[in-house]
Short mmCIF file of C-alpha atoms in Angstrom, two decimals:
data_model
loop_
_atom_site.label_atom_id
_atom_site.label_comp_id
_atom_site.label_asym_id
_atom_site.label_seq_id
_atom_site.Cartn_x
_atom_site.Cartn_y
_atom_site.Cartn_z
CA UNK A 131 -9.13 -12.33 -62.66
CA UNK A 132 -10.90 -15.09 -60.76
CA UNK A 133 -14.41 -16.16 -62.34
CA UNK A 134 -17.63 -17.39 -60.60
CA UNK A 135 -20.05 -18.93 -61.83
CA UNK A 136 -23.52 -17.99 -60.71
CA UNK A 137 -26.62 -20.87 -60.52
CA UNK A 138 -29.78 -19.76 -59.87
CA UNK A 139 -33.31 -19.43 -61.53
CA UNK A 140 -34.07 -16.89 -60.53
CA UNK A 141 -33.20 -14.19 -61.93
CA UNK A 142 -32.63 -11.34 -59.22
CA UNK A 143 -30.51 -13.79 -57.52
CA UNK A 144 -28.09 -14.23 -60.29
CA UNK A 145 -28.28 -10.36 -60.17
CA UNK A 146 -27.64 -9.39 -56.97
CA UNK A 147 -24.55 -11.73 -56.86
CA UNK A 148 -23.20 -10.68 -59.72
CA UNK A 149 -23.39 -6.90 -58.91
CA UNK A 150 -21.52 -7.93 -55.19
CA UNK A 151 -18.79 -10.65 -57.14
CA UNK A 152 -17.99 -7.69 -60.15
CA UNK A 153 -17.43 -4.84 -57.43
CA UNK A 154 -14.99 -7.41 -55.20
CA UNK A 155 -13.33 -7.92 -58.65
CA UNK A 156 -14.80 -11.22 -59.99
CA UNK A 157 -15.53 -11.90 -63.62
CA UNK A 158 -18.79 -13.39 -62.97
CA UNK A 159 -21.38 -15.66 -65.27
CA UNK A 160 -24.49 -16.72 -64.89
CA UNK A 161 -26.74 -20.24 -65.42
CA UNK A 162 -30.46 -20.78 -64.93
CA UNK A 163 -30.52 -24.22 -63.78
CA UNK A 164 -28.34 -27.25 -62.99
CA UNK A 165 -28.06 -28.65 -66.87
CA UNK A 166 -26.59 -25.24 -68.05
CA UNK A 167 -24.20 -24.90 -65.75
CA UNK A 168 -23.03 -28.55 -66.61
CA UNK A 169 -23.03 -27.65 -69.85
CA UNK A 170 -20.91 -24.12 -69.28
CA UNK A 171 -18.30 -26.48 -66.72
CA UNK A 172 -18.14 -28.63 -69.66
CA UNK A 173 -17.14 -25.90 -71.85
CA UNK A 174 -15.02 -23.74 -69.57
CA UNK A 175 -13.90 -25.21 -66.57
CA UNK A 176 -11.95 -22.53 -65.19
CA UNK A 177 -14.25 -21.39 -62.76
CA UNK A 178 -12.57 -20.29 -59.17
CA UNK A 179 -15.95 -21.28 -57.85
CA UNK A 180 -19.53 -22.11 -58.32
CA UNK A 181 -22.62 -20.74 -56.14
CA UNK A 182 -25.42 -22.71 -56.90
CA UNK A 183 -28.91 -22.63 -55.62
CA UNK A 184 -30.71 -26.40 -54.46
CA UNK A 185 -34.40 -26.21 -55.97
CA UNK A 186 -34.20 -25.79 -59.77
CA UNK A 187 -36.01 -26.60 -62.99
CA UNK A 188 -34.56 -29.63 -65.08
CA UNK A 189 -31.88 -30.48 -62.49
CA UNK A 190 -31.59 -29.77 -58.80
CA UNK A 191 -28.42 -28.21 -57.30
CA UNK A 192 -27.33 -31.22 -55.54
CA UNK A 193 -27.35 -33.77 -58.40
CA UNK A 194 -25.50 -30.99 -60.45
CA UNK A 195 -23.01 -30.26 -58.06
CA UNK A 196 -22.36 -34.30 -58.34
CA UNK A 197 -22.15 -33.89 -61.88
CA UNK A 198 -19.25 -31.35 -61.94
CA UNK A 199 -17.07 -32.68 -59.14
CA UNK A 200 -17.13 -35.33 -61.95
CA UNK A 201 -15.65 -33.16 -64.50
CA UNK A 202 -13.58 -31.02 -62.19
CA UNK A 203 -13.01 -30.57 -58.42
CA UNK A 204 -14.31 -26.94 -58.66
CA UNK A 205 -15.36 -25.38 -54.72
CA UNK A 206 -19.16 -25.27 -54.78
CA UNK A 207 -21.33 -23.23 -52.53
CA UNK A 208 -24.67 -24.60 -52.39
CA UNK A 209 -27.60 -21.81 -51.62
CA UNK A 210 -31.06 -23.07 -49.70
CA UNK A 211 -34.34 -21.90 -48.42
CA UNK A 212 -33.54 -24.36 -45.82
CA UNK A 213 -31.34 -25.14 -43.21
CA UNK A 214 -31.82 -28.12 -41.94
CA UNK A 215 -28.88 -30.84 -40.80
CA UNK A 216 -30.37 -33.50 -43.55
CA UNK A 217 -30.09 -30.58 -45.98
CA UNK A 218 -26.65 -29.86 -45.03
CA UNK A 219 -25.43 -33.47 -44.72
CA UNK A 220 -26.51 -34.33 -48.36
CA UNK A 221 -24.94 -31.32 -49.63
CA UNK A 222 -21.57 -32.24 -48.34
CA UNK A 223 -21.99 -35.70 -49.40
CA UNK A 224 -22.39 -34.30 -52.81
CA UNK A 225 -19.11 -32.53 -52.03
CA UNK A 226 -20.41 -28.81 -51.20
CA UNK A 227 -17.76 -26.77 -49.88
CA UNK A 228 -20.07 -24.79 -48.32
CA UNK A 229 -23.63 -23.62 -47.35
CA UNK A 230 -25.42 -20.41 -47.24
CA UNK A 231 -29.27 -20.16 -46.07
CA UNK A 232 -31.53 -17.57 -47.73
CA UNK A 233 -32.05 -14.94 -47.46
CA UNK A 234 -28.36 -14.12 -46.97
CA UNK A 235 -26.12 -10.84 -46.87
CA UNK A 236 -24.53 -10.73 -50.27
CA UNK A 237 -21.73 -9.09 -48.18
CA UNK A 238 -21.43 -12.57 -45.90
CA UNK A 239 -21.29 -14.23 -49.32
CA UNK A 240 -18.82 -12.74 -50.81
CA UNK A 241 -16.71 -13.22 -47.59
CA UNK A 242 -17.46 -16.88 -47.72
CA UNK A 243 -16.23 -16.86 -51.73
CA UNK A 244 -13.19 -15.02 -50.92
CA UNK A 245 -12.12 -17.66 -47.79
CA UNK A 246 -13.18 -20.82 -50.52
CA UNK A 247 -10.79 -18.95 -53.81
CA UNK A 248 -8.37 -18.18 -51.40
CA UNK A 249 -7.23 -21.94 -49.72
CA UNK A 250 -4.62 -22.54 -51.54
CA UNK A 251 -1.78 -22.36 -49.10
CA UNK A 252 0.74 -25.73 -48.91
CA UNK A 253 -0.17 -29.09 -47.11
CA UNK A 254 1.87 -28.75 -43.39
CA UNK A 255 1.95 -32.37 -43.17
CA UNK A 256 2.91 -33.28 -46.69
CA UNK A 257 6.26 -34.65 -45.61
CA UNK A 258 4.11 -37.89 -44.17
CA UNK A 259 3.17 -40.02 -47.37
CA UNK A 260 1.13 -42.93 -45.14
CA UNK A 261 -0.50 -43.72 -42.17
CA UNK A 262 -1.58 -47.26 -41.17
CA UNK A 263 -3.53 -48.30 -38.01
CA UNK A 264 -4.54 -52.14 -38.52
CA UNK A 265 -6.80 -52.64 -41.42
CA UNK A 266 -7.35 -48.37 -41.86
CA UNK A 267 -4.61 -46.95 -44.69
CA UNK A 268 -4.05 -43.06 -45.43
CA UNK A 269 -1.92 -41.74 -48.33
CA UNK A 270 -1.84 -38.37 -48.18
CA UNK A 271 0.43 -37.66 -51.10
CA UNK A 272 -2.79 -39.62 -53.35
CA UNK A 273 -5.44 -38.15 -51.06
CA UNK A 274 -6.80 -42.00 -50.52
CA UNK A 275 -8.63 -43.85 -48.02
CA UNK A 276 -8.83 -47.50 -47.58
CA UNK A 277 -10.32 -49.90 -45.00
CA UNK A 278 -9.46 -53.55 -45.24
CA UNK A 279 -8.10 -52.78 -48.89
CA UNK A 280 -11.35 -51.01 -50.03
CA UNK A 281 -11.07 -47.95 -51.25
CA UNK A 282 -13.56 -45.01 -49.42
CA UNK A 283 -14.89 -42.37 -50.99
CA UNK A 284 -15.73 -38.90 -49.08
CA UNK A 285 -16.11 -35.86 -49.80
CA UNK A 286 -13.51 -33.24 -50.34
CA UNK A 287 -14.01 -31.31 -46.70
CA UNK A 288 -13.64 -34.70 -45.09
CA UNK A 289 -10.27 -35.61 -46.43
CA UNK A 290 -9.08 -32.00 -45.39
CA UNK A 291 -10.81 -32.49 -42.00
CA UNK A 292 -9.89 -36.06 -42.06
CA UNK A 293 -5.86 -35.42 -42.63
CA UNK A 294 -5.42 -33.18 -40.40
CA UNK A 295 -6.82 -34.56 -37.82
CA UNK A 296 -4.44 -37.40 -38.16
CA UNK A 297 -1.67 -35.41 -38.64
CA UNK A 298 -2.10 -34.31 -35.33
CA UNK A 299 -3.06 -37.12 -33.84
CA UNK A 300 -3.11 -37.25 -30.30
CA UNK A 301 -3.77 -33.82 -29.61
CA UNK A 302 -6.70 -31.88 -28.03
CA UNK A 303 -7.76 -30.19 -30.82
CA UNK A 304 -10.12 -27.10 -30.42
CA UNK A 305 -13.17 -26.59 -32.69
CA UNK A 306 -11.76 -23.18 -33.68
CA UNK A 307 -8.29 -24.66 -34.25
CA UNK A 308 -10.13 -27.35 -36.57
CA UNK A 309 -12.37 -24.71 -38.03
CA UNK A 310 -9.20 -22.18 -38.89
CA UNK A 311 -6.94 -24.73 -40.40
CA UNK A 312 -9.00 -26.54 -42.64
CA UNK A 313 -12.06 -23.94 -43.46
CA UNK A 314 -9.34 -21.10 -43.78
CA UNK A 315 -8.75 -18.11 -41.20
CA UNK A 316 -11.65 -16.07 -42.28
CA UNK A 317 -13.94 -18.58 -41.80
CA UNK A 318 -17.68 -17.07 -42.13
CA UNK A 319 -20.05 -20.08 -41.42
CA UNK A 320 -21.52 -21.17 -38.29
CA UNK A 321 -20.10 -23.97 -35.92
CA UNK A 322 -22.65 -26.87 -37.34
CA UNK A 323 -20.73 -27.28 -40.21
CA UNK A 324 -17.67 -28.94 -38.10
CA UNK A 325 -20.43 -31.40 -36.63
CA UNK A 326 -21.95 -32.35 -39.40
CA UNK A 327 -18.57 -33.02 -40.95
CA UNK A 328 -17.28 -34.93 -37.67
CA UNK A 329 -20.40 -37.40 -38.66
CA UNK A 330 -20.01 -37.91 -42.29
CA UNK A 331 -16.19 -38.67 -41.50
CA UNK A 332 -17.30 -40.94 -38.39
CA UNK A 333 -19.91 -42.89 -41.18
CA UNK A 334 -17.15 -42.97 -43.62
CA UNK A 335 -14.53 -44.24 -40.79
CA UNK A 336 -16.82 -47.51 -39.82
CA UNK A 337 -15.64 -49.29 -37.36
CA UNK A 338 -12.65 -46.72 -37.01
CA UNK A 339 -15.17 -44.01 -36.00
CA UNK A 340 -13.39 -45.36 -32.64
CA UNK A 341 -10.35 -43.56 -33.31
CA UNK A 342 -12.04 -39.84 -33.15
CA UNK A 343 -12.91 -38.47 -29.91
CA UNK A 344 -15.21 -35.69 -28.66
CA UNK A 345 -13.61 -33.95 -26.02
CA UNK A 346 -16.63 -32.35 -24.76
CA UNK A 347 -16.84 -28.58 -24.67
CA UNK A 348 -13.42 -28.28 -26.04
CA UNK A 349 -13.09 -30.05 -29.58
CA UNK A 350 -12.03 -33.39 -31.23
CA UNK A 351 -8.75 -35.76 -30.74
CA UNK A 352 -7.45 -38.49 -33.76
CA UNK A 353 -6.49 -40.94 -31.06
CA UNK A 354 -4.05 -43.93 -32.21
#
């Protein structure tokens, strides 16, 4: 039975997706705030996947969702009164797999925990170990980055987003195309979450944000 574990302070919450996660067959448990669940990933990391609300007492969602990727690459979906792109982009910096505005359809959210506990399906590309272009280095078989030697750090989504892209480089690629392959074919979230992604991996890139191109009103192209 896959488990989820359930962050919120407020109580109801915690309720509501619990009642939704036990009835799609979920063993679900709860924490009131970010330093419990810490403290339960700590303990238990076996979690399928965390939802986690942003404002809580003693630690805030985002700092504790930075905490566990430490301990364990678990999927995270990050729940917020807000919606905003600065929201979003610091959530997927903290390496949020996903994000879900309030108030949601507990129905929507369960869809969106089934797609995240269900991507497990086999790299395509995995044959390809390395790709080089000048002073940029992939190695997909260590799921590294490196520019001039230095190692970059991003966030899990952007290495997906990032490797396939360049695994198919030179080709049109359509947003949906993007959005099917690496979100997963049941994809429920809305189409800013490719564009905000597209601009963390362009920051991340540097001068290599050169290589990706917006093909306007069709999609994106890894161009080398």
């Amino acid at each position: 039975m896959k488990k989820i574990l359930v962050v919120d302070d407020e109580e109801k919450i915690r309720s509501i997706i619990r009642k939704y996660g036990e009835f799609e067959g979920y063993a679900v448990e709860e924490a009131c705030d970010g330093m419990e669940a810490i403290e339960k990933v700590k303990a238990n990391s076996d979690y399928d996947v965390i939802i986690m609300d942003v404002m809580m007492p003693e630690l805030d969602g985002f700092s504790a969702c930075s905490e566990i990727k430490k301990i364990k690459d678990i999927p995270v979906i990050m729940l917020s009164a807000r919606g905003e792109e600065y929201d979003r982009i610091h959530g997927f910096e903290a390496g949020v797999d996903d994000y879900v505005v309030k108030p949601f359809s507990p129905k929507e959210l369960m869809m969106r925990v089934n797609v995240v506990t269900s991507r497990s399906k086999p790299d395509a590309g995995a044959a390809m170990d390395v790709f080089k272009y000048e002073g940029l280095e992939i190695n997909f078989t260590a799921r590294t980055v490196s520019i001039d030697g230095k190692r970059i750090e991003m966030s899990p989504k952007e290495y997906e987003l990032l490797f396939y892209l360049v695994r198919n480089k030179n080709i049109a690629l359509e947003r949906e195309r993007l959005i099917t392959e690496v979100w997963g074919y049941d994809y429920y979230g809305d189409d800013r979450t490719l564009d905000t992604h597209i601009k963390l991996l362009r920051n991340s890139l540097g001068e290599y944000r050169k290589l990706l191109i917006t093909l306007r009103g069709v999609g994106y192209r890894f161009e080398a």
